[in-house]
Short mmCIF file of C-alpha atoms and ligand atoms in Angstrom, two decimals:
data_model
loop_
_atom_site.label_atom_id
_atom_site.label_comp_id
_atom_site.label_asym_id
_atom_site.label_seq_id
_atom_site.Cartn_x
_atom_site.Cartn_y
_atom_site.Cartn_z
CA UNK C 69 30.09 -66.33 -33.52
CA UNK C 70 27.22 -64.84 -31.65
CA UNK C 71 23.81 -66.42 -31.62
CA UNK C 72 21.57 -65.46 -34.52
CA UNK C 73 17.98 -64.52 -34.02
CA UNK C 74 14.95 -64.91 -36.16
CA UNK C 75 13.93 -61.53 -37.60
CA UNK C 76 10.75 -60.60 -39.41
CA UNK C 77 10.05 -57.15 -40.82
CA UNK C 78 8.08 -55.45 -43.56
CA UNK C 79 10.26 -53.46 -45.95
CA UNK C 80 8.52 -51.36 -48.57
CA UNK C 81 5.41 -53.47 -48.16
CA UNK C 82 7.17 -56.79 -48.54
CA UNK C 83 7.54 -59.35 -45.76
CA UNK C 84 11.15 -60.27 -45.00
CA UNK C 85 12.33 -63.09 -42.78
CA UNK C 86 15.89 -64.08 -42.01
CA UNK C 87 18.38 -65.02 -39.30
CA UNK C 88 20.80 -62.32 -38.15
CA UNK C 89 23.04 -61.43 -35.27
CA UNK C 90 21.25 -58.84 -33.14
CA UNK C 91 24.22 -56.46 -33.41
CA UNK C 92 23.83 -56.10 -37.18
CA UNK C 93 23.05 -52.46 -37.99
CA UNK C 94 19.82 -51.95 -39.87
CA UNK C 95 21.61 -50.06 -42.67
CA UNK C 96 23.77 -53.14 -43.29
CA UNK C 97 20.70 -55.38 -43.25
CA UNK C 98 19.04 -53.24 -45.87
CA UNK C 99 22.02 -52.76 -48.14
CA UNK C 100 23.90 -56.03 -47.85
CA UNK C 101 21.31 -58.58 -46.87
CA UNK C 102 18.19 -57.32 -48.66
CA UNK C 103 20.00 -55.55 -51.49
CA UNK C 104 18.06 -52.36 -50.85
CA UNK C 105 20.83 -49.88 -51.60
CA UNK C 106 18.86 -46.62 -51.69
CA UNK C 107 19.74 -45.69 -48.10
CA UNK C 108 23.43 -44.74 -48.09
CA UNK C 109 26.20 -44.80 -45.52
CA UNK C 110 27.66 -41.31 -45.33
CA UNK C 111 29.24 -41.17 -41.89
CA UNK C 112 28.12 -44.27 -39.97
CA UNK C 113 28.25 -42.09 -36.83
CA UNK C 114 24.65 -40.79 -36.64
CA UNK C 115 25.43 -37.37 -38.09
CA UNK C 116 24.71 -37.15 -41.82
CA UNK C 117 21.24 -38.62 -42.36
CA UNK C 118 22.15 -40.37 -45.65
CA UNK C 119 20.90 -43.63 -44.11
CA UNK C 120 17.49 -42.21 -43.13
CA UNK C 121 14.53 -44.57 -43.47
CA UNK C 122 11.00 -44.48 -42.04
CA UNK C 123 10.39 -46.99 -39.27
CA UNK C 124 6.89 -47.27 -37.80
CA UNK C 125 6.19 -43.69 -38.83
CA UNK C 126 9.43 -42.15 -37.59
CA UNK C 127 12.42 -40.87 -39.56
CA UNK C 128 15.36 -42.89 -38.26
CA UNK C 129 19.07 -43.02 -39.03
CA UNK C 130 19.36 -46.71 -39.83
CA UNK C 131 23.08 -46.75 -38.94
CA UNK C 132 21.99 -46.13 -35.35
CA UNK C 133 19.58 -49.02 -34.93
CA UNK C 134 20.29 -52.70 -34.42
CA UNK C 135 18.37 -55.09 -36.63
CA UNK C 136 17.03 -56.67 -33.44
CA UNK C 137 15.29 -53.41 -32.53
CA UNK C 138 13.56 -53.39 -35.90
CA UNK C 139 12.23 -56.92 -35.46
CA UNK C 140 8.51 -56.71 -36.28
CA UNK C 141 8.81 -53.19 -37.67
CA UNK C 142 7.43 -51.58 -40.79
CA UNK C 143 10.30 -50.01 -42.77
CA UNK C 144 10.10 -47.70 -45.78
CA UNK C 145 13.13 -46.69 -47.82
CA UNK C 146 13.43 -44.46 -50.88
CA UNK C 147 12.63 -47.56 -52.98
CA UNK C 148 9.21 -47.65 -51.34
CA UNK C 149 8.37 -44.05 -52.27
CA UNK C 150 8.65 -44.07 -56.04
CA UNK C 151 10.10 -45.97 -58.97
CA UNK C 152 11.95 -44.88 -62.13
CA UNK C 153 8.71 -45.07 -64.17
CA UNK C 154 6.60 -43.43 -61.54
CA UNK C 155 8.55 -40.90 -59.52
CA UNK C 156 7.26 -39.65 -56.18
CA UNK C 157 6.26 -35.97 -56.21
CA UNK C 158 9.36 -35.21 -54.14
CA UNK C 159 11.63 -37.07 -56.58
CA UNK C 160 10.09 -35.16 -59.47
CA UNK C 161 10.57 -31.87 -57.60
CA UNK C 162 14.23 -32.61 -56.76
CA UNK C 163 14.83 -33.37 -60.44
CA UNK C 164 13.00 -30.26 -61.60
CA UNK C 165 14.59 -27.83 -59.11
CA UNK C 166 18.14 -29.21 -59.08
CA UNK C 167 17.74 -30.49 -55.52
CA UNK C 168 20.77 -32.71 -56.02
CA UNK C 169 24.23 -32.67 -57.52
CA UNK C 170 26.15 -35.86 -56.75
CA UNK C 171 22.97 -37.39 -55.33
CA UNK C 172 24.59 -39.20 -52.44
CA UNK C 173 22.48 -37.50 -49.77
CA UNK C 174 19.29 -37.55 -51.86
CA UNK C 175 17.66 -40.84 -50.77
CA UNK C 176 17.96 -39.78 -47.13
CA UNK C 177 16.80 -36.26 -47.93
CA UNK C 178 13.70 -37.39 -49.78
CA UNK C 179 12.80 -40.10 -47.28
CA UNK C 180 13.05 -37.57 -44.46
CA UNK C 181 11.18 -34.92 -46.46
CA UNK C 182 8.33 -37.34 -47.13
CA UNK C 183 7.78 -37.73 -43.40
CA UNK C 184 8.16 -33.99 -42.79
CA UNK C 185 5.43 -33.22 -45.34
CA UNK C 186 3.19 -35.81 -43.72
CA UNK C 187 3.55 -33.97 -40.42
CA UNK C 188 3.51 -30.44 -41.85
CA UNK C 189 1.81 -30.49 -45.27
CA UNK C 190 2.34 -26.77 -45.93
CA UNK C 191 5.62 -25.88 -44.26
CA UNK C 192 7.29 -22.48 -44.28
CA UNK C 193 10.86 -22.25 -45.53
CA UNK C 194 12.00 -22.07 -41.92
CA UNK C 195 10.05 -25.23 -41.01
CA UNK C 196 11.65 -27.06 -43.93
CA UNK C 197 15.14 -26.00 -42.86
CA UNK C 198 14.48 -26.97 -39.24
CA UNK C 199 12.81 -30.26 -40.17
CA UNK C 200 15.65 -31.23 -42.52
CA UNK C 201 18.44 -30.36 -40.06
CA UNK C 202 19.38 -34.02 -39.58
CA UNK C 203 20.43 -34.40 -43.22
CA UNK C 204 23.74 -33.09 -44.49
CA UNK C 205 24.54 -32.30 -48.13
CA UNK C 206 28.08 -31.62 -49.27
CA UNK C 207 27.16 -30.29 -52.72
CA UNK C 208 24.11 -28.16 -53.12
CA UNK C 209 24.33 -25.52 -50.41
CA UNK C 210 20.76 -26.57 -49.49
CA UNK C 211 18.98 -23.74 -51.36
CA UNK C 212 17.66 -26.02 -54.07
CA UNK C 213 16.82 -28.81 -51.65
CA UNK C 214 14.59 -26.41 -49.72
CA UNK C 215 13.12 -25.12 -52.97
CA UNK C 216 12.38 -28.69 -54.13
CA UNK C 217 10.62 -29.61 -50.90
CA UNK C 218 8.53 -26.44 -50.92
CA UNK C 219 7.58 -27.10 -54.55
CA UNK C 220 6.60 -30.69 -53.74
CA UNK C 221 4.53 -29.47 -50.78
CA UNK C 222 2.68 -27.00 -53.00
CA UNK C 223 2.04 -29.66 -55.60
CA UNK C 224 0.82 -32.24 -53.08
CA UNK C 225 -1.53 -29.69 -51.51
CA UNK C 226 -2.90 -28.66 -54.89
CA UNK C 227 -3.49 -32.30 -55.82
CA UNK C 228 -5.25 -32.89 -52.51
CA UNK C 229 -7.49 -29.86 -52.99
CA UNK C 230 -8.35 -30.93 -56.52
CA UNK C 231 -9.32 -34.37 -55.19
CA UNK C 232 -11.67 -32.91 -52.58
CA UNK X 177 31.73 -49.83 -37.08
CA UNK X 178 30.36 -53.07 -35.70
CA UNK X 179 29.90 -53.38 -31.94
CA UNK X 180 30.97 -56.44 -29.98
CA UNK X 181 28.44 -59.26 -29.96
CA UNK X 182 25.74 -59.23 -27.31
CA UNK X 183 22.72 -61.14 -26.24
CA UNK X 184 19.51 -59.26 -26.98
CA UNK X 185 16.59 -59.26 -24.57
CA UNK X 186 13.22 -57.67 -25.21
CA UNK X 187 11.05 -58.29 -22.14
CA UNK X 188 7.37 -57.37 -22.07
CA UNK X 189 7.31 -56.10 -18.51
CA UNK X 190 9.49 -54.56 -15.81
CA UNK X 191 9.75 -57.85 -13.90
CA UNK X 192 11.42 -59.31 -17.00
CA UNK X 193 13.82 -56.36 -17.22
CA UNK X 194 14.78 -56.58 -13.57
CA UNK X 195 15.29 -60.35 -13.80
CA UNK X 196 17.94 -59.90 -16.51
CA UNK X 197 19.59 -57.04 -14.59
CA UNK X 198 19.75 -59.09 -11.40
CA UNK X 199 21.09 -62.14 -13.19
CA UNK X 200 23.82 -60.36 -15.15
CA UNK X 201 24.72 -57.38 -12.96
CA UNK X 202 26.92 -54.82 -14.68
CA UNK X 203 27.16 -57.08 -17.76
CA UNK X 204 23.61 -55.97 -18.59
CA UNK X 205 22.30 -52.58 -19.64
CA UNK X 206 18.97 -51.26 -20.79
CA UNK X 207 18.51 -49.77 -24.24
CA UNK X 208 16.03 -46.94 -24.71
CA UNK X 209 16.32 -44.93 -27.94
CA UNK X 210 19.90 -46.08 -28.32
CA UNK X 211 21.14 -42.76 -29.64
CA UNK X 212 23.76 -42.40 -26.93
CA UNK X 213 24.43 -46.08 -26.21
CA UNK X 214 24.66 -47.44 -29.77
CA UNK X 215 27.29 -44.90 -30.91
CA UNK X 216 29.34 -45.84 -27.82
CA UNK X 217 28.94 -49.56 -28.57
CA UNK X 218 29.94 -49.01 -32.20
CA UNK X 219 33.10 -47.25 -31.04
CA UNK X 220 33.57 -50.14 -28.59
CA UNK X 221 33.71 -47.63 -25.78
CA UNK X 222 30.80 -49.47 -24.20
CA UNK X 223 30.73 -53.25 -23.97
CA UNK X 224 27.28 -54.62 -23.15
CA UNK X 225 27.12 -58.43 -23.16
CA UNK X 226 23.39 -58.32 -22.32
CA UNK X 227 21.32 -55.62 -23.95
CA UNK X 228 17.78 -55.18 -22.66
CA UNK X 229 15.55 -53.31 -25.10
CA UNK X 230 12.81 -51.41 -23.23
CA UNK X 231 10.59 -50.78 -26.28
CA UNK X 232 7.98 -53.43 -25.43
CA UNK X 233 7.76 -52.71 -21.70
CA UNK X 234 4.29 -51.40 -20.91
CA UNK X 235 3.65 -48.14 -19.13
CA UNK X 236 7.05 -46.54 -19.60
CA UNK X 237 6.04 -43.79 -21.98
CA UNK X 238 3.51 -41.03 -21.79
CA UNK X 239 3.05 -37.60 -20.30
CA UNK X 240 0.50 -36.69 -17.65
CA UNK X 241 -0.29 -33.22 -16.38
CA UNK X 242 -2.42 -33.59 -13.27
CA UNK X 243 -3.24 -30.44 -11.34
CA UNK X 244 0.12 -28.75 -11.15
CA UNK X 245 2.15 -31.97 -11.31
CA UNK X 246 3.86 -33.18 -14.48
CA UNK X 247 5.01 -36.77 -14.92
CA UNK X 248 6.94 -37.94 -17.98
CA UNK X 249 7.58 -41.65 -18.50
CA UNK X 250 11.19 -42.65 -19.14
CA UNK X 251 10.54 -43.91 -22.70
CA UNK X 252 8.84 -40.68 -23.79
CA UNK X 253 10.81 -39.27 -26.71
CA UNK X 254 11.96 -35.72 -27.29
CA UNK X 255 9.63 -35.63 -30.26
CA UNK X 256 6.69 -36.71 -28.02
CA UNK X 257 7.54 -33.81 -25.70
CA UNK X 258 7.62 -31.31 -28.55
CA UNK X 259 4.22 -32.45 -29.79
CA UNK X 260 2.39 -32.55 -26.43
CA UNK X 261 0.00 -29.58 -26.10
CA UNK X 262 -0.80 -29.91 -22.38
CA UNK X 263 2.89 -30.14 -21.51
CA UNK X 264 3.69 -27.12 -23.67
CA UNK X 265 1.06 -25.25 -21.66
CA UNK X 266 2.18 -26.49 -18.23
CA UNK X 267 5.96 -26.41 -18.72
CA UNK X 268 6.88 -24.66 -21.97
CA UNK X 269 10.58 -24.83 -21.09
CA UNK X 270 10.46 -28.59 -21.83
CA UNK X 271 9.46 -27.93 -25.43
CA UNK X 272 11.88 -25.05 -25.83
CA UNK X 273 14.79 -27.22 -24.65
CA UNK X 274 13.75 -30.33 -26.62
CA UNK X 275 13.69 -28.36 -29.86
CA UNK X 276 17.36 -27.56 -29.25
CA UNK X 277 18.42 -31.19 -28.76
CA UNK X 278 20.11 -32.92 -31.68
CA UNK X 279 18.11 -33.12 -34.94
CA UNK X 280 14.68 -34.45 -35.98
CA UNK X 281 15.79 -38.05 -36.54
CA UNK X 282 17.52 -38.22 -33.15
CA UNK X 283 14.53 -36.62 -31.41
CA UNK X 284 12.17 -39.35 -32.69
CA UNK X 285 14.34 -41.93 -30.89
CA UNK X 286 16.01 -40.16 -27.95
CA UNK X 287 14.11 -40.56 -24.69
CA UNK X 288 13.88 -38.53 -21.52
CA UNK X 289 14.96 -41.56 -19.48
CA UNK X 290 18.04 -42.17 -21.61
CA UNK X 291 18.92 -38.51 -21.59
CA UNK X 292 18.78 -38.13 -17.81
CA UNK X 293 20.15 -41.60 -16.90
CA UNK X 294 23.09 -41.46 -19.31
CA UNK X 295 25.14 -39.13 -17.11
CA UNK X 296 26.84 -37.44 -20.06
CA UNK X 297 27.56 -33.82 -19.09
CA UNK X 298 26.61 -32.86 -22.66
CA UNK X 299 23.01 -33.99 -22.31
CA UNK X 300 20.52 -31.14 -22.00
CA UNK X 301 17.80 -32.75 -19.84
CA UNK X 302 19.80 -33.21 -16.62
CA UNK X 303 20.40 -29.46 -16.15
CA UNK X 304 16.82 -28.76 -17.11
CA UNK X 305 15.59 -31.30 -14.54
CA UNK X 306 17.74 -29.64 -11.86
CA UNK X 307 16.35 -26.24 -12.81
CA UNK X 308 12.80 -27.65 -12.43
CA UNK X 309 13.76 -29.40 -9.15
CA UNK X 310 12.48 -32.65 -10.66
CA UNK X 311 12.19 -35.99 -8.90
CA UNK X 312 13.43 -39.17 -10.60
CA UNK X 313 11.46 -42.34 -9.92
CA UNK X 314 13.58 -45.50 -10.05
CA UNK X 315 12.64 -49.14 -9.70
CA UNK X 316 14.89 -52.00 -8.64
CA UNK X 317 14.61 -55.49 -7.20
CA UNK X 318 13.63 -53.95 -3.85
CA UNK X 319 10.91 -51.73 -5.26
CA UNK X 320 10.61 -48.08 -6.15
CA UNK X 321 12.48 -45.11 -4.76
CA UNK X 322 12.72 -41.43 -5.53
CA UNK X 323 15.75 -39.21 -5.85
CA UNK X 324 15.98 -35.51 -6.58
CA UNK X 325 17.63 -34.49 -9.86
CA UNK X 326 19.81 -32.13 -7.82
CA UNK X 327 21.25 -35.12 -5.89
CA UNK X 328 21.48 -37.59 -8.79
CA UNK X 329 24.67 -36.66 -10.66
CA UNK X 330 28.04 -37.61 -9.14
CA UNK X 331 30.55 -37.32 -12.01
CA UNK X 332 30.60 -37.91 -15.77
CA UNK X 333 28.62 -41.12 -16.41
CA UNK X 334 28.34 -41.68 -12.64
CA UNK X 335 24.94 -41.26 -11.06
CA UNK X 336 23.07 -42.32 -7.96
CA UNK X 337 21.34 -45.08 -9.97
CA UNK X 338 22.41 -48.62 -9.06
CA UNK X 339 23.28 -51.07 -11.85
CA UNK X 340 20.10 -53.05 -11.21
CA UNK X 341 17.80 -50.03 -11.18
CA UNK X 342 15.73 -48.65 -14.04
CA UNK X 343 14.40 -45.12 -14.31
CA UNK X 344 10.59 -45.18 -14.56
CA UNK X 345 9.74 -41.51 -14.87
CA UNK X 346 10.61 -37.94 -14.03
CA UNK X 347 8.14 -35.69 -12.21
CA UNK X 348 8.04 -32.02 -11.28
CA UNK X 349 5.67 -29.20 -10.34
CA UNK X 350 4.64 -27.15 -13.35
CA UNK X 351 6.68 -23.95 -13.04
CA UNK X 352 5.03 -20.56 -12.96
CA UNK X 353 6.55 -17.32 -14.20
CA UNK X 354 9.08 -16.77 -16.96
CA UNK X 355 11.34 -19.40 -18.48
CA UNK X 356 14.14 -19.72 -21.00
CA UNK X 357 16.40 -22.46 -22.34
CA UNK X 358 19.37 -20.95 -24.16
CA UNK X 359 22.06 -23.04 -25.80
CA UNK X 360 25.27 -22.18 -27.63
CA UNK X 361 26.36 -24.90 -30.05
CA UNK X 362 28.78 -25.09 -32.97
CA UNK X 363 26.15 -26.31 -35.39
CA UNK X 364 22.61 -27.62 -35.33
CA UNK X 365 22.55 -31.11 -33.84
CA UNK X 366 25.59 -30.49 -31.68
CA UNK X 367 25.87 -30.81 -27.93
CA UNK X 368 26.12 -27.54 -26.00
CA UNK X 369 29.26 -25.46 -25.73
CA UNK X 370 27.22 -23.86 -22.95
CA UNK X 371 23.53 -23.97 -22.10
CA UNK X 372 21.39 -22.33 -19.44
CA UNK X 373 17.97 -23.21 -18.05
CA UNK X 374 16.33 -20.33 -16.19
CA UNK X 375 13.00 -20.01 -14.34
CA UNK X 376 12.04 -16.66 -12.79
CA UNK X 377 8.98 -15.59 -10.82
CA UNK X 378 7.91 -11.98 -10.63
CA UNK X 379 5.98 -10.22 -7.89
CA UNK X 380 5.23 -6.64 -8.94
CA UNK X 381 8.60 -5.43 -10.21
CA UNK X 382 10.62 -7.76 -8.04
CA UNK X 383 11.99 -11.21 -8.70
CA UNK X 384 10.47 -13.45 -6.04
CA UNK X 385 12.04 -16.80 -7.01
CA UNK X 386 14.79 -17.91 -9.38
CA UNK X 387 16.28 -21.23 -10.49
CA UNK X 388 19.34 -21.45 -12.75
CA UNK X 389 21.11 -24.55 -14.11
CA UNK X 390 23.99 -24.82 -16.57
CA UNK X 391 24.90 -27.63 -19.00
CA UNK X 392 28.23 -29.01 -20.27
CA UNK X 393 30.30 -26.68 -18.13
CA UNK X 394 31.41 -29.24 -15.55
CA UNK X 395 31.46 -33.03 -15.29
CA UNK X 396 27.88 -32.85 -13.99
CA UNK X 397 25.07 -30.37 -14.60
CA UNK X 398 25.42 -27.33 -12.35
CA UNK X 399 22.40 -25.98 -10.46
CA UNK X 400 23.72 -22.65 -9.25
CA UNK X 401 21.78 -21.74 -6.15
CA UNK X 402 23.99 -18.65 -5.69
CA UNK X 403 23.17 -17.36 -9.16
CA UNK X 404 19.45 -17.67 -8.47
CA UNK X 405 19.82 -16.00 -5.07
CA UNK X 406 21.58 -13.06 -6.69
CA UNK X 407 18.39 -12.27 -8.58
CA UNK X 408 15.80 -12.80 -5.84
CA UNK X 409 14.63 -9.53 -4.28
CA UNK X 410 16.00 -7.43 -7.14
CA UNK X 411 14.33 -5.91 -10.17
CA UNK X 412 16.70 -8.00 -12.34
CA UNK X 413 18.62 -4.86 -13.23
CA UNK X 414 22.11 -4.80 -14.72
CA UNK X 415 23.83 -5.06 -11.34
CA UNK X 416 21.76 -8.08 -10.32
CA UNK X 417 22.44 -9.83 -13.61
CA UNK X 418 26.18 -9.15 -13.23
CA UNK X 419 26.04 -10.64 -9.75
CA UNK X 420 24.15 -13.72 -10.98
CA UNK X 421 26.63 -14.29 -13.80
CA UNK X 422 29.58 -13.90 -11.40
CA UNK X 423 27.99 -16.39 -9.00
CA UNK X 424 27.39 -18.87 -11.84
CA UNK X 425 31.00 -18.52 -13.01
CA UNK X 426 32.07 -19.43 -9.47
CA UNK X 427 30.10 -22.69 -9.66
CA UNK X 428 31.09 -24.05 -13.07
CA UNK X 429 34.31 -25.87 -13.88
CA UNK X 430 34.67 -26.30 -17.65
CA UNK X 431 37.55 -28.16 -19.26
CA UNK X 432 39.27 -27.53 -22.57
CA UNK X 433 38.17 -29.75 -25.47
CA UNK X 434 37.23 -29.48 -29.14
CA UNK X 435 34.51 -26.98 -28.23
CA UNK X 436 37.15 -24.54 -27.07
CA UNK X 437 39.51 -23.45 -24.29
CA UNK X 438 38.32 -22.79 -20.76
CA UNK X 439 38.24 -19.01 -21.10
CA UNK X 440 36.05 -19.25 -24.19
CA UNK X 441 33.64 -21.57 -22.42
CA UNK X 442 33.38 -19.21 -19.46
CA UNK X 443 32.69 -16.37 -21.88
CA UNK X 444 30.03 -18.45 -23.68
CA UNK X 445 28.47 -19.45 -20.35
CA UNK X 446 28.19 -15.81 -19.28
CA UNK X 447 26.66 -14.74 -22.60
CA UNK X 448 24.16 -17.58 -22.61
CA UNK X 449 23.09 -16.94 -19.04
CA UNK X 450 22.61 -13.21 -19.72
CA UNK X 451 20.39 -14.02 -22.67
CA UNK X 452 18.43 -16.62 -20.76
CA UNK X 453 17.81 -14.30 -17.80
CA UNK X 454 16.71 -11.47 -20.09
CA UNK X 455 14.28 -13.72 -21.95
CA UNK X 456 12.89 -15.39 -18.84
CA UNK X 457 12.36 -12.01 -17.14
CA UNK X 458 10.67 -10.67 -20.22
CA UNK X 459 8.25 -13.61 -20.10
CA UNK X 460 7.70 -13.47 -16.31
C1 LIG L 218 23.92 -36.77 -33.61
C2 LIG L 218 23.44 -36.72 -32.19
C3 LIG L 218 23.30 -35.48 -31.56
C4 LIG L 218 22.85 -35.40 -30.25
N1 LIG L 218 22.72 -34.17 -29.67
C5 LIG L 218 22.26 -34.08 -28.40
C6 LIG L 218 22.09 -32.82 -27.78
O1 LIG L 218 22.33 -31.76 -28.36
N2 LIG L 218 21.62 -32.80 -26.50
C7 LIG L 218 21.31 -33.94 -25.82
O2 LIG L 218 20.88 -33.86 -24.69
N3 LIG L 218 21.46 -35.14 -26.39
C8 LIG L 218 21.92 -35.24 -27.66
N4 LIG L 218 22.06 -36.46 -28.24
C9 LIG L 218 21.74 -37.64 -27.44
C10 LIG L 218 20.30 -38.08 -27.61
O3 LIG L 218 19.41 -37.10 -27.11
C11 LIG L 218 20.15 -39.41 -26.88
O4 LIG L 218 19.17 -40.08 -27.52
C12 LIG L 218 19.89 -39.33 -25.40
O5 LIG L 218 20.91 -38.74 -24.71
C13 LIG L 218 19.79 -40.71 -24.78
O6 LIG L 218 18.56 -41.18 -24.93
P1 LIG L 218 18.31 -42.60 -25.56
O7 LIG L 218 16.88 -42.88 -25.35
O8 LIG L 218 18.80 -42.64 -26.94
O9 LIG L 218 19.17 -43.51 -24.58
P2 LIG L 218 20.10 -44.78 -24.84
O10 LIG L 218 21.18 -44.43 -25.78
O11 LIG L 218 19.27 -45.95 -25.15
O12 LIG L 218 20.70 -44.94 -23.37
C14 LIG L 218 21.65 -44.06 -22.82
C15 LIG L 218 22.10 -44.58 -21.46
O13 LIG L 218 21.07 -44.47 -20.50
C16 LIG L 218 20.71 -45.74 -20.00
N5 LIG L 218 19.24 -45.75 -19.90
C17 LIG L 218 18.37 -45.48 -20.90
N6 LIG L 218 17.10 -45.54 -20.43
C18 LIG L 218 17.18 -45.86 -19.13
C19 LIG L 218 16.21 -46.06 -18.11
N7 LIG L 218 14.88 -45.92 -18.32
N8 LIG L 218 16.66 -46.40 -16.86
C20 LIG L 218 17.99 -46.53 -16.62
N9 LIG L 218 18.95 -46.34 -17.55
C21 LIG L 218 18.55 -46.00 -18.78
C22 LIG L 218 21.25 -46.76 -20.99
O14 LIG L 218 21.55 -48.00 -20.36
C23 LIG L 218 22.50 -46.06 -21.47
O15 LIG L 218 23.56 -46.23 -20.58
C24 LIG L 218 22.53 -36.59 -29.55
C25 LIG L 218 22.65 -37.83 -30.17
C26 LIG L 218 23.11 -37.91 -31.48
C27 LIG L 218 23.25 -39.25 -32.12
S1 LIG L 219 25.31 -42.94 -42.18
FE1 LIG L 219 23.77 -42.87 -40.69
S2 LIG L 219 23.76 -40.81 -40.12
FE2 LIG L 219 25.41 -40.88 -41.53
S1 LIG L 220 23.98 -33.79 -53.65
FE1 LIG L 220 25.98 -34.40 -53.14
S2 LIG L 220 25.84 -34.68 -50.99
FE2 LIG L 220 23.97 -33.78 -51.46
#
């Protein structure tokens, strides 16, 4: 067996420390080691985006990163965005606008969308489609996903304006 | 999809990187964004006993535009390129091409250095670098050297880079005139069926300089000097464009694969080049 290395990372605000082989894929670390099963494995070949998490401010397909690369990193998964009692605005919008059917792609979709709205708070429909192009959905036909993200963007902007 | 075991190195400086490369020879490879190398390792098509992560090495990323000269550090990502205002001003073709590479998640990770050093004929940056007549700056145990993008590619995954050399940066003169990067792909996020990078300069009504490079239509990128020459001195009329397309078709050598048969690829290449020339001339 290959040599294990000492890994430290922050996941959803919590410090994690463990020993792992460097070749372990981050998605496996999250799901199997840390029991954070929001990020899904859709393809395992860098194409579908179901495994998307935010790492140091970037949307990343966690099936395409070794745990060793994420040593010292700050990781956010869908679990870090909202909880069943207190849904994130995006989660609420997906629920409201039927942004999901089977829901398999949804954690990746919402995690990616959260970063997109950070970068472009008031996107056009085209910007949403372009910014979400790394996430594949087999069910919805995307219309309602786009609608949900635009609705969440409008709500977040309104809340921000009200706060100012 | 678990790759073979490897030893992981994360040096803080280039001396540390070179030391591992010298010690382990072709058993060692650098890792940039990993979005070409990791998929290959997962498929066990690449076996890398010593993986050297470049993420902590100082001074490898960043874009400078100084006078008319552009320099882009090897670890600069496609997403950095898209977001860089001064680069978009100096060389808008870089942004136009980067927006057509892969998808947002891949562009946060994929680097210029990985894209040009990889040697995959499907990568978009190599053809673009040939179009821009870029210089690659490499460093090895014996110091730095420069090589022109047009001399760098030998065959698929075979380049002029030695096993113990690391790409530091790419550099080129900011182009003037019109530009276009056109790409035909099966779906968003896909590699090119055919892509064309075109730079055209205009003097009055006449084309005074032209540079044309094609992607994924041979086992290396193809800078078609003949295609460019066919436009120079003309008003880029229909006859000149026909001549440029014919010259380009004489320089490419596509093979049949899951993106289509050879005749289809030649057809796509011609279409894409026509579009790119029209758009570049319009902008010139
Ligand atoms: C789903 C998907 C779609 C994609 N679509 C496209 C596309 O349309 N067009 C496109 O161009 N690319 C595409 N890519 C590839 C992506 O852009 C890669 O990230 C890029 O080609 C390589 O950059 P990297 O930083 O990830 O390199 P890595 O994967 O880390 O490295 C690639 C190779 O280059 C070597 N290398 C890396 N950096 C250096 C350096 N500084 N010096 C010497 N050698 C180095 C490595 O050892 C390795 O052999 C796609 C990737 C995926 C996963
Ligand atoms: S599981 Fe990672 S992209 Fe599909
Ligand atoms: S809701 Fe089923 S894959 Fe998207």
